[in-house]
PDB file of C-alpha atoms and ligand atoms in Angstrom:
ATOM      1  CA  MET F   1     -13.946  -1.404 -12.647  1.00 90.00           C
ATOM      2  CA  ASP F   2     -14.872  -1.687 -16.303  1.00 90.00           C
ATOM      3  CA  ASN F   3     -18.059   0.254 -15.608  1.00 94.00           C
ATOM      4  CA  TYR F   4     -16.115   3.007 -13.825  1.00 93.00           C
ATOM      5  CA  LYS F   5     -13.597   3.200 -16.669  1.00 92.00           C
ATOM      6  CA  GLN F   6     -16.453   3.733 -19.077  1.00 93.00           C
ATOM      7  CA  GLN F   7     -18.173   6.239 -16.816  1.00 95.00           C
ATOM      8  CA  TYR F   8     -15.122   8.433 -16.146  1.00 91.00           C
ATOM      9  CA  GLY F   9     -13.183   7.825 -19.349  1.00 93.00           C
ATOM     10  CA  ILE F  10      -9.750   7.603 -17.701  1.00 91.00           C
ATOM     11  CA  GLU F  11      -7.211   4.858 -17.098  1.00 90.00           C
ATOM     12  CA  MET F  12      -7.756   2.776 -13.957  1.00 91.00           C
ATOM     13  CA  TYR F  13      -6.140  -0.345 -12.618  1.00 93.00           C
ATOM     14  CA  ILE F  14      -7.105  -2.816  -9.979  1.00 95.00           C
ATOM     15  CA  ASN F  15      -4.531  -4.104  -7.522  1.00 96.00           C
ATOM     16  CA  LEU F  16      -4.601  -7.343  -5.540  1.00 97.00           C
ATOM     17  CA  ASP F  17      -2.942  -6.267  -2.305  1.00 96.00           C
ATOM     18  CA  HIS F  18      -1.061  -8.780  -0.124  1.00 94.00           C
ATOM     19  CA  SER F  19      -2.122 -12.025  -1.776  1.00 95.00           C
ATOM     20  CA  PRO F  20      -0.981 -14.601   0.762  1.00 94.00           C
ATOM     21  CA  SER F  21      -0.253 -17.451  -1.662  1.00 96.00           C
ATOM     22  CA  VAL F  22       0.756 -18.200  -5.239  1.00 97.00           C
ATOM     23  CA  GLU F  23      -2.710 -19.709  -5.817  1.00 97.00           C
ATOM     24  CA  ASP F  24      -4.456 -16.515  -4.695  1.00 97.00           C
ATOM     25  CA  ALA F  25      -2.174 -14.375  -6.845  1.00 98.00           C
ATOM     26  CA  ILE F  26      -2.906 -16.545  -9.889  1.00 98.00           C
ATOM     27  CA  ALA F  27      -6.653 -16.341  -9.162  1.00 98.00           C
ATOM     28  CA  GLY F  28      -6.205 -12.551  -9.235  1.00 98.00           C
ATOM     29  CA  LEU F  29      -4.424 -12.753 -12.599  1.00 98.00           C
ATOM     30  CA  ASP F  30      -7.221 -14.959 -13.954  1.00 97.00           C
ATOM     31  CA  ALA F  31      -9.791 -12.427 -12.734  1.00 96.00           C
ATOM     32  CA  GLY F  32      -8.031  -9.678 -14.711  1.00 95.00           C
ATOM     33  CA  PHE F  33      -6.240  -7.711 -11.995  1.00 97.00           C
ATOM     34  CA  GLU F  34      -3.553  -5.540 -13.578  1.00 97.00           C
ATOM     35  CA  CYS F  35      -1.374  -5.380 -10.442  1.00 98.00           C
ATOM     36  CA  ILE F  36      -0.633  -8.366  -8.248  1.00 98.00           C
ATOM     37  CA  HIS F  37       1.114  -8.061  -4.916  1.00 97.00           C
ATOM     38  CA  ILE F  38       2.427 -11.435  -3.796  1.00 97.00           C
ATOM     39  CA  ASP F  39       3.250 -11.404  -0.109  1.00 95.00           C
ATOM     40  CA  ILE F  40       4.217 -14.895   0.962  1.00 94.00           C
ATOM     41  CA  SER F  41       5.714 -13.812   4.294  1.00 90.00           C
ATOM     42  CA  GLN F  42       2.476 -12.083   5.338  1.00 84.00           C
ATOM     43  CA  ALA F  43       0.692 -15.427   5.627  1.00 84.00           C
ATOM     44  CA  LYS F  44       3.805 -17.193   6.894  1.00 87.00           C
ATOM     45  CA  HIS F  45       6.080 -14.852   8.860  1.00 85.00           C
ATOM     46  CA  ASP F  46       8.869 -17.440   9.098  1.00 89.00           C
ATOM     47  CA  ALA F  47       8.903 -18.305   5.381  1.00 92.00           C
ATOM     48  CA  THR F  48      12.473 -18.894   4.206  1.00 94.00           C
ATOM     49  CA  ASP F  49      14.128 -16.680   1.589  1.00 93.00           C
ATOM     50  CA  GLU F  50      13.996 -19.595  -0.803  1.00 95.00           C
ATOM     51  CA  GLU F  51      10.252 -20.152  -0.291  1.00 95.00           C
ATOM     52  CA  ILE F  52       9.588 -16.448  -0.863  1.00 96.00           C
ATOM     53  CA  ILE F  53      11.762 -16.254  -3.970  1.00 97.00           C
ATOM     54  CA  THR F  54      10.385 -19.475  -5.467  1.00 97.00           C
ATOM     55  CA  GLY F  55       6.755 -18.449  -4.895  1.00 97.00           C
ATOM     56  CA  THR F  56       7.315 -14.918  -6.156  1.00 98.00           C
ATOM     57  CA  LYS F  57       9.015 -16.220  -9.315  1.00 98.00           C
ATOM     58  CA  LYS F  58       6.007 -18.437 -10.048  1.00 98.00           C
ATOM     59  CA  VAL F  59       3.734 -15.404  -9.929  1.00 98.00           C
ATOM     60  CA  VAL F  60       6.112 -13.363 -12.121  1.00 98.00           C
ATOM     61  CA  GLU F  61       6.072 -16.204 -14.655  1.00 98.00           C
ATOM     62  CA  ALA F  62       2.255 -16.514 -14.583  1.00 98.00           C
ATOM     63  CA  ALA F  63       1.828 -12.744 -14.938  1.00 98.00           C
ATOM     64  CA  LYS F  64       3.683 -12.757 -18.269  1.00 98.00           C
ATOM     65  CA  LYS F  65       0.526 -14.172 -19.855  1.00 96.00           C
ATOM     66  CA  THR F  66      -1.555 -11.118 -18.940  1.00 97.00           C
ATOM     67  CA  GLY F  67       1.108  -8.419 -18.607  1.00 97.00           C
ATOM     68  CA  ALA F  68       0.108  -7.658 -15.009  1.00 98.00           C
ATOM     69  CA  LEU F  69       2.710  -5.959 -12.822  1.00 98.00           C
ATOM     70  CA  VAL F  70       3.988  -8.050  -9.922  1.00 98.00           C
ATOM     71  CA  GLU F  71       4.938  -6.493  -6.610  1.00 98.00           C
ATOM     72  CA  ALA F  72       6.696  -8.230  -3.727  1.00 97.00           C
ATOM     73  CA  GLU F  73       8.993  -7.846  -0.772  1.00 93.00           C
ATOM     74  CA  PRO F  74      11.756 -10.141   0.461  1.00 90.00           C
ATOM     75  CA  HIS F  75      10.537 -10.510   4.056  1.00 85.00           C
ATOM     76  CA  TYR F  76       7.701  -9.828   6.469  1.00 78.00           C
ATOM     77  CA  PHE F  77       6.705  -6.224   6.762  1.00 70.00           C
ATOM     78  CA  ALA F  78       5.581  -4.903  10.161  1.00 67.00           C
ATOM     79  CA  GLY F  79       2.258  -3.497  11.359  1.00 72.00           C
ATOM     80  CA  SER F  80      -1.414  -3.997  10.428  1.00 76.00           C
ATOM     81  CA  SER F  81      -3.896  -1.616   8.778  1.00 74.00           C
ATOM     82  CA  ASN F  82      -5.556  -0.426  11.962  1.00 79.00           C
ATOM     83  CA  VAL F  83      -5.318   2.290  14.595  1.00 83.00           C
ATOM     84  CA  HIS F  84      -2.534   1.361  17.015  1.00 85.00           C
ATOM     85  CA  GLN F  85      -2.110   2.803  20.507  1.00 84.00           C
ATOM     86  CA  GLU F  86       1.463   1.651  21.022  1.00 81.00           C
ATOM     87  CA  VAL F  87       4.398   3.871  20.089  1.00 80.00           C
ATOM     88  CA  ILE F  88       6.617   2.778  17.240  1.00 77.00           C
ATOM     89  CA  ASN F  89       9.827   1.130  18.407  1.00 81.00           C
ATOM     90  CA  TYR F  90      12.150   2.305  15.653  1.00 78.00           C
ATOM     91  CA  GLU F  91      15.076   0.274  16.924  1.00 82.00           C
ATOM     92  CA  GLU F  92      13.002  -2.879  16.371  1.00 82.00           C
ATOM     93  CA  ILE F  93      11.530  -1.645  13.092  1.00 82.00           C
ATOM     94  CA  LYS F  94      14.980  -0.765  11.728  1.00 86.00           C
ATOM     95  CA  LYS F  95      15.895  -4.439  11.818  1.00 86.00           C
ATOM     96  CA  THR F  96      13.243  -5.011   9.137  1.00 87.00           C
ATOM     97  CA  PHE F  97      14.329  -2.129   6.873  1.00 93.00           C
ATOM     98  CA  SER F  98      15.202  -2.882   3.268  1.00 95.00           C
ATOM     99  CA  THR F  99      18.835  -2.685   2.251  1.00 96.00           C
ATOM    100  CA  PRO F 100      20.077  -1.659  -1.215  1.00 98.00           C
ATOM    101  CA  GLU F 101      21.987  -4.951  -1.561  1.00 97.00           C
ATOM    102  CA  GLY F 102      18.995  -7.016  -0.389  1.00 96.00           C
ATOM    103  CA  ALA F 103      16.653  -5.163  -2.743  1.00 97.00           C
ATOM    104  CA  LYS F 104      18.993  -5.689  -5.712  1.00 98.00           C
ATOM    105  CA  ALA F 105      19.426  -9.391  -4.984  1.00 97.00           C
ATOM    106  CA  PHE F 106      15.666  -9.915  -4.570  1.00 97.00           C
ATOM    107  CA  VAL F 107      14.714  -8.036  -7.733  1.00 98.00           C
ATOM    108  CA  GLU F 108      17.340  -9.935  -9.737  1.00 98.00           C
ATOM    109  CA  ALA F 109      16.313 -13.305  -8.283  1.00 98.00           C
ATOM    110  CA  THR F 110      12.576 -12.824  -8.896  1.00 98.00           C
ATOM    111  CA  GLY F 111      12.140 -10.462 -11.851  1.00 98.00           C
ATOM    112  CA  ILE F 112       9.417  -8.465 -10.091  1.00 98.00           C
ATOM    113  CA  ASP F 113       8.136  -5.163 -11.495  1.00 98.00           C
ATOM    114  CA  THR F 114       7.639  -3.366  -8.180  1.00 98.00           C
ATOM    115  CA  TYR F 115       9.722  -3.600  -5.034  1.00 98.00           C
ATOM    116  CA  ALA F 116       7.862  -2.916  -1.772  1.00 97.00           C
ATOM    117  CA  ALA F 117      10.454  -1.017   0.272  1.00 97.00           C
ATOM    118  CA  ALA F 118      10.586  -0.783   4.060  1.00 95.00           C
ATOM    119  CA  ILE F 119      12.226   2.487   5.132  1.00 95.00           C
ATOM    120  CA  GLY F 120      10.189   3.391   8.237  1.00 92.00           C
ATOM    121  CA  ASN F 121       6.768   2.966   6.631  1.00 92.00           C
ATOM    122  CA  LEU F 122       4.644   0.370   8.389  1.00 87.00           C
ATOM    123  CA  HIS F 123       1.028  -0.711   8.173  1.00 86.00           C
ATOM    124  CA  GLY F 124      -1.430   1.163  10.353  1.00 85.00           C
ATOM    125  CA  HIS F 125      -1.833   4.458  12.140  1.00 86.00           C
ATOM    126  CA  TYR F 126       0.229   5.130  15.290  1.00 86.00           C
ATOM    127  CA  PRO F 127       0.126   7.804  18.028  1.00 87.00           C
ATOM    128  CA  LEU F 128       3.260   9.535  16.683  1.00 86.00           C
ATOM    129  CA  PRO F 129       3.920  10.468  13.052  1.00 88.00           C
ATOM    130  CA  LYS F 130       6.094   8.059  11.098  1.00 89.00           C
ATOM    131  CA  VAL F 131       9.683   8.846  10.128  1.00 92.00           C
ATOM    132  CA  LEU F 132      10.978   7.718   6.730  1.00 95.00           C
ATOM    133  CA  ASP F 133      14.674   7.157   5.982  1.00 96.00           C
ATOM    134  CA  LEU F 134      14.887   9.033   2.684  1.00 97.00           C
ATOM    135  CA  ASP F 135      18.626   8.546   2.402  1.00 98.00           C
ATOM    136  CA  LEU F 136      18.089   4.782   2.478  1.00 98.00           C
ATOM    137  CA  LEU F 137      15.358   5.227  -0.141  1.00 98.00           C
ATOM    138  CA  ARG F 138      17.832   7.066  -2.396  1.00 98.00           C
ATOM    139  CA  ARG F 139      20.314   4.222  -2.058  1.00 98.00           C
ATOM    140  CA  ILE F 140      17.639   1.604  -2.829  1.00 98.00           C
ATOM    141  CA  ARG F 141      16.546   3.697  -5.839  1.00 98.00           C
ATOM    142  CA  ALA F 142      20.128   3.686  -7.116  1.00 98.00           C
ATOM    143  CA  ALA F 143      20.461  -0.079  -6.623  1.00 98.00           C
ATOM    144  CA  ILE F 144      17.383  -1.276  -8.593  1.00 98.00           C
ATOM    145  CA  ASP F 145      15.695  -0.388 -11.875  1.00 97.00           C
ATOM    146  CA  CYS F 146      12.109  -1.476 -11.152  1.00 98.00           C
ATOM    147  CA  ASN F 147       9.223   0.473  -9.563  1.00 98.00           C
ATOM    148  CA  ILE F 148       9.347   1.136  -5.821  1.00 98.00           C
ATOM    149  CA  SER F 149       6.254   1.096  -3.614  1.00 97.00           C
ATOM    150  CA  LEU F 150       5.712   2.210  -0.042  1.00 96.00           C
ATOM    151  CA  HIS F 151       3.103   0.326   1.975  1.00 93.00           C
ATOM    152  CA  GLY F 152       1.830   1.619   5.296  1.00 89.00           C
ATOM    153  CA  GLY F 153       1.554   5.249   4.204  1.00 87.00           C
ATOM    154  CA  SER F 154      -1.037   6.361   6.769  1.00 88.00           C
ATOM    155  CA  GLY F 155       0.003   8.798   9.469  1.00 88.00           C
ATOM    156  CA  THR F 156       3.115   9.915   7.573  1.00 91.00           C
ATOM    157  CA  PRO F 157       3.910  13.644   7.346  1.00 93.00           C
ATOM    158  CA  ALA F 158       3.322  14.918   3.794  1.00 93.00           C
ATOM    159  CA  HIS F 159       6.885  16.198   3.238  1.00 95.00           C
ATOM    160  CA  TYR F 160       8.209  12.633   3.273  1.00 96.00           C
ATOM    161  CA  PHE F 161       5.983  11.678   0.361  1.00 94.00           C
ATOM    162  CA  VAL F 162       6.758  14.816  -1.594  1.00 95.00           C
ATOM    163  CA  GLU F 163      10.446  13.821  -1.363  1.00 97.00           C
ATOM    164  CA  ALA F 164       9.816  10.093  -1.855  1.00 97.00           C
ATOM    165  CA  VAL F 165       7.992  10.777  -5.114  1.00 96.00           C
ATOM    166  CA  LYS F 166      10.891  12.958  -6.311  1.00 97.00           C
ATOM    167  CA  ILE F 167      13.329  10.160  -5.442  1.00 98.00           C
ATOM    168  CA  GLY F 168      11.253   7.773  -7.547  1.00 97.00           C
ATOM    169  CA  VAL F 169       8.505   6.033  -5.572  1.00 97.00           C
ATOM    170  CA  THR F 170       5.616   5.304  -7.934  1.00 95.00           C
ATOM    171  CA  LYS F 171       3.080   3.587  -5.667  1.00 95.00           C
ATOM    172  CA  VAL F 172       2.003   4.445  -2.137  1.00 95.00           C
ATOM    173  CA  ASN F 173      -0.490   2.311  -0.197  1.00 93.00           C
ATOM    174  CA  ILE F 174      -2.863   4.170   2.106  1.00 91.00           C
ATOM    175  CA  ASN F 175      -5.599   2.453   4.059  1.00 91.00           C
ATOM    176  CA  SER F 176      -5.873   3.430   7.733  1.00 91.00           C
ATOM    177  CA  ASP F 177      -6.264   7.170   7.047  1.00 93.00           C
ATOM    178  CA  MET F 178      -9.362   6.323   4.982  1.00 95.00           C
ATOM    179  CA  ARG F 179     -10.676   3.881   7.568  1.00 95.00           C
ATOM    180  CA  ILE F 180     -10.334   6.543  10.266  1.00 96.00           C
ATOM    181  CA  ALA F 181     -12.304   9.075   8.179  1.00 97.00           C
ATOM    182  CA  PHE F 182     -14.940   6.437   7.414  1.00 98.00           C
ATOM    183  CA  ARG F 183     -15.474   5.320  10.988  1.00 98.00           C
ATOM    184  CA  ASN F 184     -15.301   8.745  12.641  1.00 98.00           C
ATOM    185  CA  THR F 185     -17.776  10.257  10.181  1.00 98.00           C
ATOM    186  CA  LEU F 186     -20.089   7.254  10.413  1.00 98.00           C
ATOM    187  CA  GLU F 187     -20.143   7.523  14.216  1.00 98.00           C
ATOM    188  CA  GLN F 188     -20.843  11.240  13.943  1.00 98.00           C
ATOM    189  CA  VAL F 189     -23.786  10.912  11.525  1.00 98.00           C
ATOM    190  CA  LEU F 190     -25.270   8.010  13.496  1.00 98.00           C
ATOM    191  CA  ALA F 191     -25.128  10.113  16.693  1.00 98.00           C
ATOM    192  CA  GLN F 192     -26.759  13.027  14.884  1.00 98.00           C
ATOM    193  CA  ASN F 193     -29.539  10.868  13.385  1.00 98.00           C
ATOM    194  CA  LYS F 194     -30.586   8.539  16.173  1.00 97.00           C
ATOM    195  CA  THR F 195     -33.998   7.721  14.683  1.00 97.00           C
ATOM    196  CA  GLU F 196     -32.808   6.970  11.124  1.00 97.00           C
ATOM    197  CA  TYR F 197     -32.576   3.250  10.426  1.00 97.00           C
ATOM    198  CA  ALA F 198     -31.997   3.523   6.690  1.00 97.00           C
ATOM    199  CA  VAL F 199     -28.290   4.082   7.320  1.00 95.00           C
ATOM    200  CA  VAL F 200     -27.680   4.143   3.577  1.00 96.00           C
ATOM    201  CA  LYS F 201     -29.310   7.587   3.583  1.00 96.00           C
ATOM    202  CA  LEU F 202     -26.536   8.835   5.889  1.00 97.00           C
ATOM    203  CA  MET F 203     -23.663   7.565   3.798  1.00 98.00           C
ATOM    204  CA  ASP F 204     -23.155  10.582   1.530  1.00 97.00           C
ATOM    205  CA  LYS F 205     -21.284  12.466   4.238  1.00 97.00           C
ATOM    206  CA  VAL F 206     -19.171   9.413   5.070  1.00 98.00           C
ATOM    207  CA  ILE F 207     -18.234   8.896   1.424  1.00 98.00           C
ATOM    208  CA  ASN F 208     -17.412  12.607   1.053  1.00 98.00           C
ATOM    209  CA  GLU F 209     -15.024  12.529   4.008  1.00 98.00           C
ATOM    210  CA  VAL F 210     -13.219   9.455   2.663  1.00 98.00           C
ATOM    211  CA  GLN F 211     -13.049  11.138  -0.754  1.00 97.00           C
ATOM    212  CA  LYS F 212     -11.405  14.199   0.825  1.00 98.00           C
ATOM    213  CA  VAL F 213      -8.672  11.973   2.251  1.00 97.00           C
ATOM    214  CA  VAL F 214      -8.144  10.279  -1.118  1.00 96.00           C
ATOM    215  CA  GLU F 215      -7.979  13.618  -2.957  1.00 96.00           C
ATOM    216  CA  SER F 216      -5.505  15.052  -0.447  1.00 96.00           C
ATOM    217  CA  LYS F 217      -3.220  12.042  -0.976  1.00 95.00           C
ATOM    218  CA  ILE F 218      -3.476  12.302  -4.761  1.00 95.00           C
ATOM    219  CA  ASP F 219      -2.395  15.952  -4.457  1.00 95.00           C
ATOM    220  CA  MET F 220       0.376  15.076  -2.001  1.00 94.00           C
ATOM    221  CA  PHE F 221       1.809  12.470  -4.396  1.00 93.00           C
ATOM    222  CA  GLY F 222       1.778  14.884  -7.320  1.00 92.00           C
ATOM    223  CA  SER F 223      -0.663  12.655  -9.191  1.00 93.00           C
ATOM    224  CA  SER F 224      -3.572  15.069  -9.533  1.00 93.00           C
ATOM    225  CA  GLY F 225      -4.982  15.251 -13.067  1.00 89.00           C
ATOM    226  CA  ARG F 226      -2.446  12.797 -14.455  1.00 89.00           C
ATOM    227  CA  ALA F 227      -4.676   9.826 -15.306  1.00 86.00           C
ATOM    228  CA  LYS F 228      -4.688   9.404 -19.074  1.00 85.00           C
ATOM    229  CA  PRO F 229      -8.003   9.472 -20.945  1.00 84.00           C
TER     230      PRO F 229
HETATM  231 ZN1  LIG A 301       0.394  -3.209   2.491  1.00 80.63          ZN
END
């Protein structure tokens, strides 16, 4: 990261996504990560509210030493960063949505910098496009003062993000859309170059396709050209 910062001369931060325990989050702080996501319920889906709040508070306290931003959510967040074949059962998913009252209580109890909201976003890519509840997002935005993040951004129609950014989302996590570009392009170049065993020589095209996805998201989020020198 430090090398890249020097090379490109712009601000960059490194994020520890979904650290499953307080110990892992603190290891990330010690290693110099500027953003720490502590996700206690990811490792333990049935963690109690008290366990989650207590663990998250410990990370918030530890992060004061380095100034890192701490992100968390009050309960387990659905999906996994992969390509899913099943349709999304929104009636089930809705039960895990954030509420403005729940968000406010969690932010106040923990002192986190970034609240990971659940408004229809879920990890992974699904056969049908995702649907975000922007009205709920507006109400969450009005209830809390800290940053809001949206995990599980892959496979979401662009207009939702354009609106979400206007409402005040400052961090969107995308993974599966990049993984899909990586794998599909890799399969394509391998099929086209059956006698090449130095696969590293085929990677330029793969990297370019992933880069296109990243650039399209940066544009979609209105972040293009905004990194400070
Ligand atoms: Zn995530």
